[in-house]
mmCIF file of C-alpha atoms and ligand atoms in Angstrom:
data_model
loop_
_atom_site.group_PDB
_atom_site.id
_atom_site.type_symbol
_atom_site.label_atom_id
_atom_site.label_comp_id
_atom_site.label_asym_id
_atom_site.label_seq_id
_atom_site.Cartn_x
_atom_site.Cartn_y
_atom_site.Cartn_z
ATOM 1 C CA MET A 1 0.000 0.000 0.000
ATOM 2 C CA LYS A 2 1.222 3.481 -0.841
ATOM 3 C CA ASN A 3 2.550 5.473 2.091
ATOM 4 C CA LEU A 4 0.370 8.541 2.050
ATOM 5 C CA ILE A 5 1.019 12.051 3.258
ATOM 6 C CA ILE A 6 -1.993 13.141 5.285
ATOM 7 C CA ALA A 7 -2.220 16.847 6.133
ATOM 8 C CA ILE A 8 -4.440 17.963 9.008
ATOM 9 C CA ASP A 9 -4.816 21.707 9.489
ATOM 10 C CA GLY A 10 -7.099 23.949 11.499
ATOM 11 C CA PRO A 11 -7.255 26.335 14.455
ATOM 12 C CA SER A 12 -6.448 25.425 18.053
ATOM 13 C CA GLY A 13 -8.966 23.242 19.836
ATOM 14 C CA ALA A 14 -10.406 21.888 16.579
ATOM 15 C CA GLY A 15 -9.374 18.339 17.531
ATOM 16 C CA LYS A 16 -6.307 18.002 15.267
ATOM 17 C CA GLY A 17 -4.176 16.277 17.920
ATOM 18 C CA THR A 18 -6.747 13.691 18.945
ATOM 19 C CA ILE A 19 -7.711 12.859 15.385
ATOM 20 C CA SER A 20 -4.148 12.778 14.049
ATOM 21 C CA ARG A 21 -3.039 10.495 16.857
ATOM 22 C CA ALA A 22 -5.940 8.078 16.393
ATOM 23 C CA LEU A 23 -5.454 8.012 12.630
ATOM 24 C CA SER A 24 -1.692 7.495 12.756
ATOM 25 C CA GLU A 25 -2.081 4.625 15.232
ATOM 26 C CA GLU A 26 -4.660 2.976 13.016
ATOM 27 C CA LEU A 27 -2.571 3.292 9.874
ATOM 28 C CA GLY A 28 0.781 2.597 11.518
ATOM 29 C CA TYR A 29 1.927 6.023 10.307
ATOM 30 C CA ARG A 30 4.174 8.560 12.011
ATOM 31 C CA HIS A 31 2.389 11.414 13.724
ATOM 32 C CA ILE A 32 4.128 14.775 13.487
ATOM 33 C CA ASP A 33 2.769 17.668 15.535
ATOM 34 C CA THR A 34 4.321 20.712 13.864
ATOM 35 C CA GLY A 35 2.811 23.108 16.420
ATOM 36 C CA ALA A 36 5.024 21.386 19.006
ATOM 37 C CA MET A 37 8.056 22.436 16.934
ATOM 38 C CA TYR A 38 7.084 26.123 17.139
ATOM 39 C CA ARG A 39 6.364 25.650 20.847
ATOM 40 C CA ALA A 40 9.728 23.952 21.490
ATOM 41 C CA VAL A 41 11.613 26.741 19.688
ATOM 42 C CA GLY A 42 9.670 29.308 21.750
ATOM 43 C CA TRP A 43 10.561 27.433 24.928
ATOM 44 C CA LEU A 44 14.254 27.359 24.015
ATOM 45 C CA ALA A 45 14.214 31.079 23.157
ATOM 46 C CA ILE A 46 12.889 31.835 26.659
ATOM 47 C CA HIS A 47 15.368 29.393 28.211
ATOM 48 C CA ARG A 48 18.241 31.165 26.452
ATOM 49 C CA GLY A 49 16.865 34.644 27.113
ATOM 50 C CA ILE A 50 16.421 35.553 23.435
ATOM 51 C CA PRO A 51 13.780 38.239 22.740
ATOM 52 C CA PHE A 52 11.024 37.246 20.265
ATOM 53 C CA ASP A 53 11.691 40.124 17.938
ATOM 54 C CA ASP A 54 15.269 38.968 17.337
ATOM 55 C CA GLU A 55 14.422 36.998 14.214
ATOM 56 C CA ALA A 56 18.036 36.247 13.269
ATOM 57 C CA ALA A 57 18.841 34.791 16.707
ATOM 58 C CA ILE A 58 15.663 32.698 16.860
ATOM 59 C CA THR A 59 16.226 31.463 13.317
ATOM 60 C CA ALA A 60 19.764 30.402 14.264
ATOM 61 C CA LEU A 61 18.328 28.683 17.326
ATOM 62 C CA ALA A 62 15.735 26.821 15.228
ATOM 63 C CA SER A 63 18.229 25.695 12.606
ATOM 64 C CA GLY A 64 20.825 24.505 15.098
ATOM 65 C CA ALA A 65 18.506 22.774 17.543
ATOM 66 C CA ASP A 66 17.882 19.067 17.735
ATOM 67 C CA ILE A 67 14.062 18.840 17.789
ATOM 68 C CA VAL A 68 12.075 15.653 18.414
ATOM 69 C CA VAL A 69 8.282 15.625 18.145
ATOM 70 C CA GLU A 70 7.404 11.972 17.914
ATOM 71 C CA GLY A 71 6.146 9.098 20.032
ATOM 72 C CA GLY A 72 4.330 11.375 22.459
ATOM 73 C CA VAL A 73 7.553 13.137 23.418
ATOM 74 C CA VAL A 74 8.669 16.660 22.584
ATOM 75 C CA ALA A 75 12.345 17.404 23.167
ATOM 76 C CA ILE A 76 14.683 20.165 22.120
ATOM 77 C CA ASP A 77 18.440 19.985 22.515
ATOM 78 C CA GLY A 78 18.034 17.141 24.984
ATOM 79 C CA HIS A 79 15.449 18.924 27.189
ATOM 80 C CA ASP A 80 12.210 16.964 27.528
ATOM 81 C CA VAL A 81 9.650 19.768 27.123
ATOM 82 C CA THR A 82 6.599 17.567 26.555
ATOM 83 C CA ARG A 83 4.673 19.194 29.405
ATOM 84 C CA ALA A 84 6.538 22.492 29.670
ATOM 85 C CA ILE A 85 5.327 23.638 26.227
ATOM 86 C CA ARG A 86 1.631 23.299 27.127
ATOM 87 C CA THR A 87 1.198 26.487 29.109
ATOM 88 C CA PRO A 88 -0.548 29.802 28.382
ATOM 89 C CA GLU A 89 2.888 31.469 28.279
ATOM 90 C CA ILE A 90 4.143 29.128 25.566
ATOM 91 C CA ASP A 91 0.817 29.489 23.681
ATOM 92 C CA LYS A 92 1.729 33.150 23.255
ATOM 93 C CA THR A 93 5.425 32.573 22.643
ATOM 94 C CA ALA A 94 4.787 29.934 19.973
ATOM 95 C CA ALA A 95 2.360 32.249 18.155
ATOM 96 C CA ALA A 96 5.018 35.000 18.201
ATOM 97 C CA VAL A 97 7.726 32.649 16.927
ATOM 98 C CA ALA A 98 5.368 31.329 14.218
ATOM 99 C CA ARG A 99 5.002 34.857 12.825
ATOM 100 C CA LEU A 100 8.705 34.993 11.885
ATOM 101 C CA PRO A 101 9.152 34.074 8.186
ATOM 102 C CA GLN A 102 12.759 32.865 8.517
ATOM 103 C CA VAL A 103 11.914 30.624 11.450
ATOM 104 C CA ARG A 104 9.017 29.196 9.455
ATOM 105 C CA ALA A 105 11.334 28.517 6.508
ATOM 106 C CA VAL A 106 13.682 26.511 8.750
ATOM 107 C CA LEU A 107 10.889 24.480 10.352
ATOM 108 C CA VAL A 108 9.013 23.924 7.083
ATOM 109 C CA ALA A 109 12.220 22.501 5.536
ATOM 110 C CA ARG A 110 12.525 20.079 8.458
ATOM 111 C CA GLN A 111 8.871 19.087 8.165
ATOM 112 C CA ARG A 112 9.302 18.336 4.452
ATOM 113 C CA GLU A 113 12.367 16.220 5.205
ATOM 114 C CA ILE A 114 10.499 14.257 7.883
ATOM 115 C CA GLY A 115 7.431 13.675 5.722
ATOM 116 C CA LYS A 116 8.806 13.250 2.222
ATOM 117 C CA ARG A 117 8.727 9.443 2.242
ATOM 118 C CA GLY A 118 5.068 9.430 3.259
ATOM 119 C CA GLY A 119 3.439 7.232 5.865
ATOM 120 C CA VAL A 120 2.841 10.332 7.890
ATOM 121 C CA VAL A 121 -0.012 12.237 9.493
ATOM 122 C CA MET A 122 1.208 15.797 9.881
ATOM 123 C CA GLU A 123 -0.854 18.356 11.777
ATOM 124 C CA GLY A 124 -0.465 22.121 11.832
ATOM 125 C CA ARG A 125 -1.739 25.305 10.198
ATOM 126 C CA ASP A 126 -0.011 25.294 6.802
ATOM 127 C CA ILE A 127 0.599 21.622 6.021
ATOM 128 C CA GLY A 128 -1.831 21.361 3.103
ATOM 129 C CA THR A 129 -1.102 24.884 1.836
ATOM 130 C CA VAL A 130 2.681 25.262 2.207
ATOM 131 C CA VAL A 131 4.524 22.246 3.611
ATOM 132 C CA PHE A 132 2.915 19.589 1.390
ATOM 133 C CA PRO A 133 0.705 21.267 -1.223
ATOM 134 C CA ASN A 134 0.594 17.876 -2.985
ATOM 135 C CA ALA A 135 -0.426 15.903 0.108
ATOM 136 C CA ASP A 136 -2.557 12.845 -0.729
ATOM 137 C CA VAL A 137 -5.238 13.792 1.785
ATOM 138 C CA LYS A 138 -5.908 17.284 3.115
ATOM 139 C CA ILE A 139 -8.276 17.843 5.965
ATOM 140 C CA TYR A 140 -9.214 21.112 7.595
ATOM 141 C CA LEU A 141 -10.733 20.535 11.020
ATOM 142 C CA ASP A 142 -12.765 23.281 12.607
ATOM 143 C CA ALA A 143 -15.260 23.793 15.427
ATOM 144 C CA SER A 144 -17.175 26.739 16.830
ATOM 145 C CA GLU A 145 -15.205 29.144 18.985
ATOM 146 C CA GLU A 146 -17.274 28.184 22.056
ATOM 147 C CA GLU A 147 -16.636 24.495 21.566
ATOM 148 C CA ARG A 148 -12.908 24.996 20.995
ATOM 149 C CA ALA A 149 -12.682 27.077 24.175
ATOM 150 C CA ARG A 150 -14.628 24.411 26.072
ATOM 151 C CA ARG A 151 -12.238 21.701 24.878
ATOM 152 C CA ARG A 152 -9.166 23.725 25.787
ATOM 153 C CA ALA A 153 -10.558 24.715 29.207
ATOM 154 C CA GLY A 154 -11.180 21.043 30.004
ATOM 155 C CA ASP A 155 -7.663 20.128 28.945
ATOM 156 C CA SER A 156 -5.869 20.292 32.275
ATOM 157 C CA ALA A 157 -2.544 19.168 30.770
ATOM 158 C CA HIS A 158 -2.697 22.307 28.694
ATOM 159 C CA SER A 159 -4.006 24.774 31.219
ATOM 160 C CA GLY A 160 -2.248 23.459 34.307
ATOM 161 C CA GLY A 161 -5.499 23.515 36.278
ATOM 162 C CA PRO A 162 -9.089 24.633 36.087
ATOM 163 C CA VAL A 163 -9.326 27.773 34.012
ATOM 164 C CA GLU A 164 -12.116 30.177 33.343
ATOM 165 C CA GLN A 165 -13.620 29.317 29.990
ATOM 166 C CA LYS A 166 -13.994 32.988 29.236
ATOM 167 C CA ALA A 167 -10.270 33.624 29.650
ATOM 168 C CA VAL A 168 -9.492 30.590 27.483
ATOM 169 C CA ALA A 169 -11.933 31.838 24.830
ATOM 170 C CA GLU A 170 -10.200 35.211 24.818
ATOM 171 C CA ALA A 171 -6.739 33.640 24.541
ATOM 172 C CA ILE A 172 -7.920 31.400 21.693
ATOM 173 C CA ARG A 173 -9.429 34.396 19.895
ATOM 174 C CA ALA A 174 -6.150 36.327 20.187
ATOM 175 C CA ARG A 175 -4.139 33.373 18.909
ATOM 176 C CA ASP A 176 -6.575 32.684 16.031
ATOM 177 C CA LEU A 177 -6.231 36.301 15.035
ATOM 178 C CA SER A 178 -2.429 36.116 15.157
ATOM 179 C CA ASP A 179 -2.350 32.808 13.225
ATOM 180 C CA SER A 180 -4.796 33.903 10.526
ATOM 181 C CA THR A 181 -3.600 37.478 9.940
ATOM 182 C CA ARG A 182 0.181 37.050 10.021
ATOM 183 C CA LYS A 183 2.014 37.767 6.780
ATOM 184 C CA ALA A 184 3.941 34.488 6.640
ATOM 185 C CA SER A 185 1.735 31.483 5.792
ATOM 186 C CA PRO A 186 -1.429 32.526 7.612
ATOM 187 C CA LEU A 187 -3.901 29.822 8.603
ATOM 188 C CA THR A 188 -6.131 29.334 5.549
ATOM 189 C CA LEU A 189 -8.218 26.568 4.083
ATOM 190 C CA ALA A 190 -6.510 24.943 1.066
ATOM 191 C CA PRO A 191 -8.969 24.951 -1.852
ATOM 192 C CA ASP A 192 -8.692 21.173 -2.169
ATOM 193 C CA ALA A 193 -8.948 20.391 1.556
ATOM 194 C CA VAL A 194 -11.975 18.652 2.993
ATOM 195 C CA HIS A 195 -13.499 20.908 5.619
ATOM 196 C CA ILE A 196 -14.940 19.112 8.643
ATOM 197 C CA ASP A 197 -16.787 21.079 11.296
ATOM 198 C CA THR A 198 -16.430 18.948 14.423
ATOM 199 C CA THR A 199 -18.787 21.042 16.584
ATOM 200 C CA GLY A 200 -20.920 18.594 18.562
ATOM 201 C CA MET A 201 -19.372 15.585 16.810
ATOM 202 C CA PRO A 202 -18.063 12.734 18.961
ATOM 203 C CA ILE A 203 -14.395 11.907 18.298
ATOM 204 C CA GLY A 204 -15.303 8.463 16.961
ATOM 205 C CA GLU A 205 -17.482 10.026 14.292
ATOM 206 C CA VAL A 206 -14.730 12.391 13.164
ATOM 207 C CA VAL A 207 -12.255 9.501 12.976
ATOM 208 C CA ASP A 208 -14.804 7.500 10.907
ATOM 209 C CA ARG A 209 -15.143 10.355 8.409
ATOM 210 C CA VAL A 210 -11.410 10.840 8.140
ATOM 211 C CA ARG A 211 -10.861 7.077 7.751
ATOM 212 C CA THR A 212 -13.339 6.994 4.861
ATOM 213 C CA LEU A 213 -11.602 9.927 3.182
ATOM 214 C CA VAL A 214 -8.228 8.219 3.490
ATOM 215 C CA LYS A 215 -9.624 4.955 2.093
ATOM 216 C CA ASP A 216 -11.061 6.806 -0.888
ATOM 217 C CA ARG A 217 -7.662 8.327 -1.649
ATOM 218 C CA THR A 218 -5.693 5.101 -1.220
ATOM 219 C CA PRO A 219 -4.870 3.545 -4.575
ATOM 220 C CA ALA A 220 -5.974 -0.125 -4.690
HETATM 221 O O1 DC B 1 -1.052 23.758 17.191
HETATM 222 P P1 DC B 1 -0.396 24.536 18.331
HETATM 223 O O2 DC B 1 -1.361 25.335 19.147
HETATM 224 O O3 DC B 1 0.458 23.667 19.178
HETATM 225 O O4 DC B 1 0.564 25.568 17.580
HETATM 226 C C1 DC B 1 1.390 26.464 18.285
HETATM 227 C C2 DC B 1 1.542 27.753 17.488
HETATM 228 O O5 DC B 1 2.275 27.522 16.289
HETATM 229 C C3 DC B 1 0.223 28.403 17.055
HETATM 230 O O6 DC B 1 0.281 29.797 17.267
HETATM 231 C C4 DC B 1 0.131 28.118 15.587
HETATM 232 C C5 DC B 1 1.553 27.950 15.157
HETATM 233 N N1 DC B 1 1.705 26.952 14.100
HETATM 234 C C6 DC B 1 1.969 27.395 12.832
HETATM 235 O O7 DC B 1 2.027 28.599 12.601
HETATM 236 N N2 DC B 1 2.175 26.501 11.835
HETATM 237 C C7 DC B 1 2.106 25.188 12.071
HETATM 238 N N3 DC B 1 2.320 24.326 11.072
HETATM 239 C C8 DC B 1 1.810 24.716 13.372
HETATM 240 C C9 DC B 1 1.603 25.639 14.367
#
């Protein structure tokens, strides 16, 4: 069977992580969370005391760093940052880092290298538009703002404790705005992506739909 490249894009809280993980396990594919790369670079920039507007320094950091985002572990230069990158502070830092075109160029090149042989489910914001415009399957997952905020507020690993849904909704709105209005590769729906609104849909149902799409695209 051909080793497909499956691109899953969409805003935060749309269910990309859960769906990508389930799908990659089912297919025996690698699961690459590209958002975790931007988060890890943001974490390292803080760790090294580099300001976010120093694009040259952060780009050098991103190109020299050893970044691992597989098997449920996120590590950068030997630091296990799996949990440390899921905080409101890193939410903001990652969005700032992701606005820098040169940093994006470095990370996009790495993502292409990782995924070029296929057999990969890659999630992010620009996978179907920029990283792999010829991906075999492109899915854009979305959900209403309320539902995305509800999911994020209930995600204690992310929030570090019970959080006010209103504050989470505001943070999500700010990040959506940053991700969709930035100059470099803003979050947009690829014209050939299948748009799935997951509002009110149980996970199992979303996975079923995605599985069917993948089957339809798999050459016999
Ligand atoms: O998916 P996430 O919330 O972990 O992503 C962290 C940040 O990185 C978020 O602001 C969006 C950005 N991002 C991006 O610009 N391009 C990607 N391919 C993945 C994430």
